[in-house]
Amino acid sequence: MAAERGGCSLEAVPLPPEVRESLAELELELSEGDITQKGYEKKRAKLLARYIPLIQGVDPSLQAENRIPGSSQATAAVSKQQKARSTNSRDERFRSDVHTEAVQAALAKYKERKMPMPSKRRSVLVHSSVETYTPPDTSSASEDEGSLRRQGRITSTPFQSHSSVEPWLNRVIQGSSTSSSASSTSSHPGGKPAAASSTATAAATVLADLMAHAQLDNHSAPPDVTTGLVEHLHHERPQVASVRGIPRGYNSSILETADGVPVNSRVSSKIQQLLNTLKRPKRPPLKEFFVDDFEELLEVQQPDPNQPKPEGDQMTVLKGEPLGVVTNWPPSLLAALQRWGTTQPKTPCLTALDTTGKAIYTLTYGKLWSRSLKLAYTLLNKLTSKNEPLLKPGHRVALVFPNSDPVMFMVAFYGCLLADLVPVPIEVPLTRKDAGSQQIGFLLGSCGVTLALTTDVCQKGLPKAQTGEVVTFKGWPRLVWFVIDGKHLAKPAKDWHPQVRDASADIAYIEYKTSKEGSAMGITISHASMLAHCHALTQSCGYSEAETLTNVLDFKREAGLWHGVLTSVMNRMHVVSIPYALMKVNPLSWIQKVCSYKARVAVVKSRDMHWSLLAQRDQRDVNLSSLRMLIVADGANPWSISSCDAFLNVFQSRGLRPEVICPCASSSEALTVAIRRPPDLGGPPPGKAVLSMNCLSYSVIRVDTEEKLSVLTVQDVGQVMPGANVCVVKVDGTPYLCKTDEVGEICVNSGATGTAYYGLLGITKNVFETIPVTAAGVPVSAQPFTRTGLLGFIGPHFTMLSRCGRFLN
């Protein structure tokens, strides 16, 4: 029993707590392999040198300064321990068969007392922690005293439960008995099993006594097997649990395992963070993924009882004035072109300007007619593919012209109409991989376009392949590019004459539109719709022959095309086209051309009016008294009213009359929906309304005062177009008619609207074939209406179509 007496004497030395703490950290470093056995021995010897002077290998000066008397048994025990370290001896006290028999006897005694067995499984983390504290197996490099010291360092807390005692003891048996015999004889043949068996017997007896007095608690820590061996040291030994992986320098704390079991241990911040992360699930439990939120689906949000509600009567369909009957009205647009081209050949039709504002070319009606004939003849008879005509009546042809060349675009447009081809005006592609041109390419592919018309200057600016030909743009179909300059056109044969037919339901042209998703859609306009629209614009705007119109808009689409290319030819008007590049250089250019050409009508946007305000100080000789209509194409937008008011305040002193400003509402699907008319054409005075934005958020119209910030001022966009029927329906769901004080989507029934989205039957039915119904579900008309994509309401006198916003389909 020398080893046991030596261990007890060593433990009986009154070591300070900080020394015991340093020894515990040293033991932990050795067990984790952070230091070697030799380094461990040196550091431990230095720590104990002040208290145990007989340790071998300590500096004599330290021994002389710090000598503490001890018994001869302690000296002998320490000597034996140091000698055992030098020979790398193994711990034999818990490696013998006697130890196994002692533990089994303790278990048998425990069972004889008929203690209730544990019924709840403990955390895996707790078991692994306990296994860390059990005596080491044959792979451990600790010595006798180190093994006993590590056992004594386990937290000495009273038993609160025995729920995990038996599994813990089973691990003790398995960890020691399976290899104790072989390891003790092979690793340390000179060992003394008698001393180890005595120690094991004493430990087993203490274990049995502890289990006998244990209390039931499902959250208790593993039992302390060293309680009976070193009871006299518990009052000064810090309660620390040696856990693998815990670094030095941490005080004892409570470690909460994954199942909430608290364990006293040294816990680093990284380990604690890891445990907290493991306790917090990264994703919801699997069963929650299959839980149908029926309650949320069935739950209907209760409307706010204080929210405004429409209180007016259900509106009725508003009918516009009938189209007037004109005795000499041409049966089609081509018939009008033929008339003016043969009877008024020298009348100016279109004047193009360069970027400096100078007129570079004036196209007459005679030149427009002759060039259009040449182009139509060339397209039908001179373009062949494998001895077959490349184009046939009804084929679609792309028109690729820049905004600075309205003359050649006009020739190409009417040339296609004379050849019974369908022009598709598009923008000039900027680069090979331009995102916008990709959508245009998709439109061309869906329309089956195989030929593109352009000018020589425009073609030279397009990207070229190594062969010199125009590259195939990304997303575009393979196209044949044809230049329509005069030298490339053939003179028609004397016996060839175009078929100028009356307006029909056949497609006249396709106008592209970009949806809110960014996709390009082609809206088909028939010959009959084109003629009816020109007739309605002529009546509502009071156009007359030989009038001059200044066009600032894009002449390839929407209002710029309707007023500057189609209706102008119908009425033999003279159009002065202002290129966009000139507006960038000189924002006052359109006002200057109105003054120089004495233009009667100008078609602009609110942005053009705003830009001219910024540059008007440089011009003093401006007189706008010749204008009778200043058509604001985007008057449907709420912000246009500020530009209109500011423009009037500045130029009213320069001849501009308030009634001249005429906002209009239009869309690509329904063309022109409404336009304000001057008083001399029977229009009412301009109207404005100050509306509450809070009520507008609920689609309710409530008049407010301008003093408040949460108001929106809107202006009327005039009267409904002649020959049209207009109603306002709810935006979502079934197209029920709105009430008179409710905002909804404007729908139009007229012969002057688009007919379909080319190749998109599903969307066509939803937009161009809407049947509005009353609250009782009765259709208001047998004729379908066209959704305009415009939000608005009918004014109080049913003569104005007020607007409060715009959205895209």
XYZ file of N, CA, C and O in Angstrom, residues 102-221:
480
model
N -13.991 -6.430 -7.785
C -14.466 -5.505 -6.754
C -15.641 -4.672 -7.261
O -16.616 -4.444 -6.552
N -15.535 -4.214 -8.495
C -16.637 -3.419 -9.052
C -17.876 -4.268 -9.234
O -19.011 -3.849 -8.953
N -17.705 -5.513 -9.700
C -18.868 -6.391 -9.847
C -19.498 -6.687 -8.500
O -20.721 -6.771 -8.376
N -18.666 -6.830 -7.465
C -19.219 -7.056 -6.121
C -20.009 -5.841 -5.665
O -21.063 -5.965 -5.030
N -19.521 -4.667 -5.967
C -20.260 -3.459 -5.592
C -21.596 -3.394 -6.308
O -22.622 -3.003 -5.733
N -21.601 -3.791 -7.573
C -22.857 -3.803 -8.313
C -23.824 -4.825 -7.747
O -25.035 -4.588 -7.664
N -23.302 -5.969 -7.375
C -24.167 -6.989 -6.784
C -24.764 -6.478 -5.482
O -25.964 -6.673 -5.200
N -23.960 -5.849 -4.632
C -24.467 -5.281 -3.385
C -25.506 -4.219 -3.648
O -26.500 -4.086 -2.942
N -25.280 -3.428 -4.737
C -26.227 -2.373 -5.106
C -27.579 -2.964 -5.516
O -28.639 -2.460 -5.158
N -27.532 -4.083 -6.277
C -28.777 -4.710 -6.706
C -29.508 -5.344 -5.537
O -30.735 -5.423 -5.518
N -28.756 -5.884 -4.550
C -29.408 -6.505 -3.402
C -30.227 -5.502 -2.612
O -31.230 -5.855 -1.984
N -29.847 -4.236 -2.639
C -30.613 -3.218 -1.907
C -31.891 -2.853 -2.638
O -32.690 -2.061 -2.135
N -32.096 -3.387 -3.880
C -33.330 -3.203 -4.645
C -33.629 -1.723 -4.861
O -34.714 -1.233 -4.584
N -32.631 -1.000 -5.331
C -32.849 0.395 -5.709
C -33.519 0.438 -7.078
O -33.254 -0.403 -7.936
N -34.408 1.384 -7.277
C -35.073 1.476 -8.598
C -34.065 1.792 -9.678
O -33.167 2.610 -9.498
N -34.199 1.120 -10.812
C -33.287 1.309 -11.926
C -33.675 2.549 -12.718
O -34.832 2.968 -12.684
N -32.710 3.159 -13.395
C -33.035 4.371 -14.177
C -34.003 4.060 -15.312
O -33.969 2.980 -15.896
N -34.869 5.018 -15.591
C -35.887 4.825 -16.629
C -35.761 5.822 -17.760
O -36.501 5.736 -18.728
N -34.865 6.802 -17.642
C -34.745 7.835 -18.670
C -33.323 7.843 -19.187
O -32.372 7.819 -18.429
N -33.190 7.895 -20.522
C -31.864 7.893 -21.131
C -31.215 9.244 -20.928
O -31.832 10.289 -21.008
N -29.909 9.205 -20.637
C -29.183 10.440 -20.439
C -28.629 10.965 -21.756
O -28.607 10.276 -22.764
N -28.191 12.195 -21.729
C -27.638 12.824 -22.931
C -26.338 12.144 -23.328
O -25.564 11.702 -22.489
N -26.113 12.055 -24.598
C -24.881 11.480 -25.093
C -23.693 12.324 -24.694
O -22.620 11.830 -24.407
N -23.924 13.626 -24.656
C -22.830 14.513 -24.273
C -22.394 14.283 -22.841
O -21.220 14.296 -22.515
N -23.363 14.050 -21.946
C -23.028 13.786 -20.546
C -22.249 12.492 -20.437
O -21.267 12.383 -19.724
N -22.677 11.432 -21.162
C -21.970 10.155 -21.103
C -20.554 10.308 -21.610
O -19.613 9.749 -21.056
N -20.422 11.049 -22.709
C -19.071 11.220 -23.232
C -18.201 11.993 -22.265
O -17.009 11.749 -22.157
N -18.800 12.931 -21.530
C -18.017 13.684 -20.554
C -17.572 12.784 -19.419
O -16.451 12.875 -18.922
N -18.437 11.890 -18.982
C -18.083 10.982 -17.897
C -16.985 10.040 -18.338
O -16.062 9.724 -17.593
N -17.089 9.570 -19.583
C -16.061 8.660 -20.070
C -14.698 9.335 -20.101
O -13.669 8.687 -19.967
N -14.732 10.655 -20.251
C -13.467 11.381 -20.232
C -12.817 11.338 -18.875
O -11.597 11.338 -18.742
N -13.635 11.269 -17.818
C -13.091 11.308 -16.466
C -12.714 9.951 -15.928
O -12.089 9.846 -14.893
N -13.130 8.853 -16.582
C -12.829 7.512 -16.073
C -11.357 7.230 -16.210
O -10.643 7.873 -16.980
N -10.856 6.265 -15.468
C -9.426 5.933 -15.556
C -9.041 5.590 -16.970
O -9.795 4.953 -17.695
N -7.856 5.981 -17.398
C -7.457 5.764 -18.798
C -7.206 4.298 -19.089
O -6.894 3.506 -18.214
N -7.358 3.994 -20.404
C -7.106 2.611 -20.822
C -5.644 2.464 -21.194
O -4.807 3.289 -20.879
N -5.344 1.392 -21.931
C -3.943 1.086 -22.234
C -3.312 2.109 -23.143
O -2.081 2.187 -23.237
N -4.130 2.914 -23.847
C -3.560 3.918 -24.742
C -3.141 5.168 -24.013
O -2.523 6.050 -24.594
N -3.486 5.285 -22.710
C -3.147 6.495 -21.964
C -1.678 6.455 -21.568
O -1.127 5.415 -21.264
N -1.052 7.669 -21.509
C 0.366 7.775 -21.137
C 0.538 8.352 -19.756
O 1.614 8.807 -19.404
N -0.521 8.364 -18.923
C -0.423 8.941 -17.577
C 0.192 7.935 -16.622
O 0.128 6.729 -16.814
N 0.747 8.469 -15.571
C 1.355 7.629 -14.557
C 0.360 7.371 -13.437
O -0.780 7.801 -13.493
N 0.854 6.660 -12.377
C -0.038 6.255 -11.291
C -0.678 7.442 -10.626
O -1.891 7.497 -10.448
N 0.148 8.375 -10.257
C -0.388 9.503 -9.506
C -1.288 10.351 -10.386
O -2.299 10.872 -9.915
N -0.931 10.489 -11.689
C -1.767 11.275 -12.595
C -3.144 10.674 -12.740
O -4.144 11.367 -12.797
N -3.191 9.327 -12.793
C -4.497 8.690 -12.930
C -5.353 8.963 -11.723
O -6.544 9.268 -11.823
N -4.763 8.782 -10.531
C -5.539 9.011 -9.322
C -5.923 10.472 -9.195
O -7.025 10.798 -8.758
N -5.023 11.383 -9.616
C -5.313 12.813 -9.467
C -6.457 13.218 -10.396
O -7.290 14.043 -10.054
N -6.502 12.659 -11.608
C -7.582 13.002 -12.520
C -8.923 12.511 -11.996
O -9.952 13.131 -12.178
N -8.898 11.358 -11.315
C -10.147 10.883 -10.734
C -10.588 11.794 -9.610
O -11.770 12.081 -9.441
N -9.663 12.294 -8.859
C -10.014 13.170 -7.759
C -10.439 14.542 -8.218
O -11.015 15.290 -7.453
N -10.148 14.860 -9.466
C -10.486 16.181 -9.954
C -11.901 16.263 -10.498
O -12.368 17.315 -10.892
N -12.566 15.160 -10.588
C -13.960 15.182 -11.044
C -14.804 15.904 -10.019
O -14.579 15.814 -8.829
N -15.793 16.642 -10.482
C -16.613 17.465 -9.589
C -17.222 16.611 -8.495
O -17.871 15.606 -8.757
N -17.003 17.045 -7.266
C -17.481 16.299 -6.097
C -18.775 16.921 -5.617
O -18.809 17.766 -4.744
N -19.853 16.502 -6.243
C -21.192 17.003 -5.873
C -21.996 15.871 -5.299
O -21.842 14.716 -5.675
N -22.873 16.150 -4.342
C -23.705 15.093 -3.771
C -24.568 14.440 -4.821
O -24.993 15.070 -5.774
N -24.861 13.168 -4.580
C -25.717 12.436 -5.502
C -27.126 12.994 -5.426
O -27.700 13.107 -4.360
N -27.669 13.322 -6.619
C -29.057 13.748 -6.683
C -29.905 12.746 -7.450
O -31.116 12.851 -7.445
N -29.292 11.851 -8.145
C -30.049 10.855 -8.907
C -29.142 9.678 -9.194
O -27.936 9.790 -9.210
N -29.718 8.572 -9.421
C -28.938 7.400 -9.810
C -29.377 6.930 -11.185
O -29.173 5.791 -11.563
N -29.968 7.852 -11.961
C -30.530 7.439 -13.245
C -29.464 6.965 -14.218
O -29.758 6.178 -15.103
N -28.238 7.477 -14.067
C -27.192 7.073 -15.002
C -26.060 6.333 -14.314
O -24.968 6.246 -14.840
N -26.296 5.836 -13.133
C -25.223 5.171 -12.400
C -24.844 3.864 -13.063
O -23.670 3.581 -13.308
N -25.848 3.046 -13.350
C -25.532 1.724 -13.892
C -24.889 1.807 -15.266
O -23.889 1.126 -15.514
N -25.398 2.647 -16.199
C -24.645 2.748 -17.462
C -23.237 3.233 -17.265
O -22.308 2.792 -17.955
N -23.035 4.130 -16.339
C -21.694 4.666 -16.111
C -20.757 3.604 -15.564
O -19.611 3.482 -15.979
N -21.267 2.820 -14.619
C -20.437 1.759 -14.065
C -20.158 0.679 -15.099
O -19.084 0.080 -15.110
N -21.139 0.425 -15.980
C -20.890 -0.554 -17.041
C -19.743 -0.107 -17.933
O -18.927 -0.907 -18.375
N -19.698 1.200 -18.203
C -18.593 1.704 -19.005
C -17.268 1.569 -18.262
O -16.207 1.354 -18.852
N -17.323 1.773 -16.934
C -16.105 1.595 -16.146
C -15.596 0.172 -16.269
O -14.406 -0.099 -16.442
N -16.538 -0.802 -16.173
C -16.158 -2.215 -16.259
C -15.597 -2.529 -17.636
O -14.552 -3.158 -17.787
N -16.314 -2.033 -18.691
C -15.882 -2.335 -20.053
C -14.551 -1.674 -20.366
O -13.728 -2.196 -21.087
N -14.364 -0.446 -19.807
C -13.138 0.280 -20.108
C -11.916 -0.279 -19.419
O -10.793 -0.005 -19.808
N -12.135 -1.040 -18.333
C -10.967 -1.494 -17.583
C -10.761 -3.002 -17.655
O -9.645 -3.489 -17.721
N -11.881 -3.738 -17.646
C -11.745 -5.191 -17.546
C -11.333 -5.826 -18.851
O -10.703 -6.880 -18.862
N -11.723 -5.215 -19.988
C -11.459 -5.887 -21.264
C -9.984 -5.988 -21.579
O -9.538 -6.915 -22.248
N -9.243 -5.023 -21.079
C -7.811 -5.023 -21.420
C -6.917 -4.884 -20.211
O -5.714 -4.669 -20.354
N -7.492 -5.008 -19.021
C -6.668 -4.757 -17.832
C -5.592 -5.822 -17.657
O -4.441 -5.515 -17.340
N -5.978 -7.064 -17.849
C -5.020 -8.138 -17.597
C -3.861 -8.062 -18.572
O -2.693 -8.101 -18.187
N -4.214 -7.940 -19.838
C -3.153 -7.942 -20.846
C -2.267 -6.733 -20.746
O -1.043 -6.810 -20.867
N -2.895 -5.587 -20.508
C -2.099 -4.353 -20.471
C -1.203 -4.310 -19.245
O -0.079 -3.820 -19.309
N -1.715 -4.796 -18.115
C -0.908 -4.715 -16.896
C 0.310 -5.613 -16.973
O 1.362 -5.283 -16.462
N 0.187 -6.738 -17.598
C 1.311 -7.664 -17.656
C 2.280 -7.305 -18.752
O 3.492 -7.489 -18.612
N 1.738 -6.795 -19.898
C 2.618 -6.507 -21.037
C 3.335 -5.189 -20.885
O 4.505 -5.068 -21.236
N 2.637 -4.169 -20.381
C 3.250 -2.841 -20.314
C 4.083 -2.639 -19.061
O 5.002 -1.856 -19.053
N 3.725 -3.304 -17.974
C 4.437 -3.087 -16.713
C 4.586 -4.428 -16.003
O 3.849 -4.746 -15.080
N 5.525 -5.228 -16.447
C 5.644 -6.560 -15.827
C 6.074 -6.489 -14.388
O 5.821 -7.401 -13.613
N 6.688 -5.370 -14.028
C 7.164 -5.280 -12.642
C 6.198 -4.608 -11.721
O 6.579 -4.197 -10.628
N 4.972 -4.496 -12.111
C 4.003 -3.787 -11.292
C 3.565 -4.576 -10.101
O 3.885 -5.746 -9.921
N 2.782 -3.945 -9.187
C 2.297 -4.569 -7.967
C 0.780 -4.586 -7.983
O 0.125 -3.643 -7.603
N 0.171 -5.671 -8.417
C -1.287 -5.748 -8.472
C -1.912 -5.760 -7.094
O -3.091 -5.482 -6.954
N -1.172 -6.128 -6.064
C -1.800 -6.174 -4.733
C -2.248 -4.800 -4.301
O -3.362 -4.611 -3.792
N -1.380 -3.797 -4.494
C -1.746 -2.432 -4.104
C -2.907 -1.942 -4.927
O -3.824 -1.288 -4.425
N -2.903 -2.241 -6.233
C -4.006 -1.800 -7.093
C -5.304 -2.449 -6.685
O -6.364 -1.822 -6.664
N -5.273 -3.762 -6.304
C -6.511 -4.446 -5.908
C -7.041 -3.858 -4.620
O -8.253 -3.738 -4.428
N -6.172 -3.496 -3.690
C -6.650 -2.902 -2.437
C -7.346 -1.581 -2.704
O -8.418 -1.289 -2.165
N -6.742 -0.769 -3.550
C -7.356 0.523 -3.887
C -8.686 0.323 -4.590
O -9.672 1.013 -4.322
N -8.758 -0.639 -5.530
C -10.006 -0.898 -6.255
C -11.080 -1.376 -5.307
O -12.255 -1.016 -5.430
N -10.699 -2.238 -4.310
C -11.695 -2.730 -3.347
C -12.256 -1.589 -2.526
O -13.469 -1.493 -2.295
N -11.388 -0.687 -2.089
C -11.861 0.458 -1.315
C -12.762 1.348 -2.149
O -13.794 1.831 -1.681
N -12.387 1.563 -3.401
C -13.225 2.412 -4.267
C -14.563 1.770 -4.517
O -15.605 2.437 -4.535
N -14.585 0.420 -4.726
C -15.856 -0.256 -4.965
C -16.755 -0.148 -3.752
O -17.973 0.011 -3.859
N -16.173 -0.278 -2.538
C -16.986 -0.143 -1.324
C -17.600 1.243 -1.224
O -18.771 1.408 -0.879
N -16.815 2.245 -1.496
C -17.342 3.618 -1.451
C -18.445 3.798 -2.481
O -19.465 4.441 -2.226
N -18.276 3.207 -3.667
C -19.297 3.319 -4.706
C -20.607 2.707 -4.254
O -21.697 3.265 -4.466
N -20.532 1.573 -3.649
C -21.754 0.912 -3.188
C -22.467 1.760 -2.149
O -23.704 1.864 -2.152
N -21.683 2.340 -1.200
C -22.309 3.201 -0.181
C -22.947 4.426 -0.808
O -24.018 4.877 -0.388
N -22.291 4.989 -1.795
C -22.851 6.177 -2.440
C -24.147 5.860 -3.150
O -25.118 6.616 -3.089
N -24.202 4.720 -3.863
C -25.422 4.358 -4.579
C -26.548 4.047 -3.630
O -27.723 4.236 -3.938
N -26.208 3.585 -2.478
C -27.254 3.275 -1.502
C -27.958 4.519 -1.021
O -29.134 4.487 -0.662
N -27.250 5.631 -0.923
C -27.830 6.877 -0.420
C -28.143 7.864 -1.545
O -28.295 9.061 -1.294
N -28.191 7.375 -2.769
C -28.446 8.287 -3.899
C -29.891 8.726 -3.927
O -30.780 8.004 -3.475
N -30.134 9.919 -4.427
C -31.491 10.452 -4.590
C -31.815 10.509 -6.080
O -30.947 10.724 -6.910
N -33.129 10.367 -6.401
C -33.564 10.305 -7.795
C -33.579 11.705 -8.385
O -34.216 12.607 -7.854
N -32.860 11.841 -9.477
C -32.896 13.110 -10.201
C -32.437 12.832 -11.629
O -31.359 12.292 -11.833
N -33.257 13.175 -12.615
C -32.950 12.863 -13.997
C -31.873 13.737 -14.592
O -31.426 13.519 -15.699
N -31.464 14.799 -13.862
C -30.492 15.713 -14.435
C -29.200 15.735 -13.623
O -28.505 16.742 -13.577
N -28.877 14.632 -12.913
C -27.672 14.621 -12.082
C -26.465 14.287 -12.928
O -26.560 13.666 -13.968
N -25.286 14.691 -12.420
C -24.038 14.386 -13.094
C -23.570 12.993 -12.700
O -24.058 12.405 -11.736
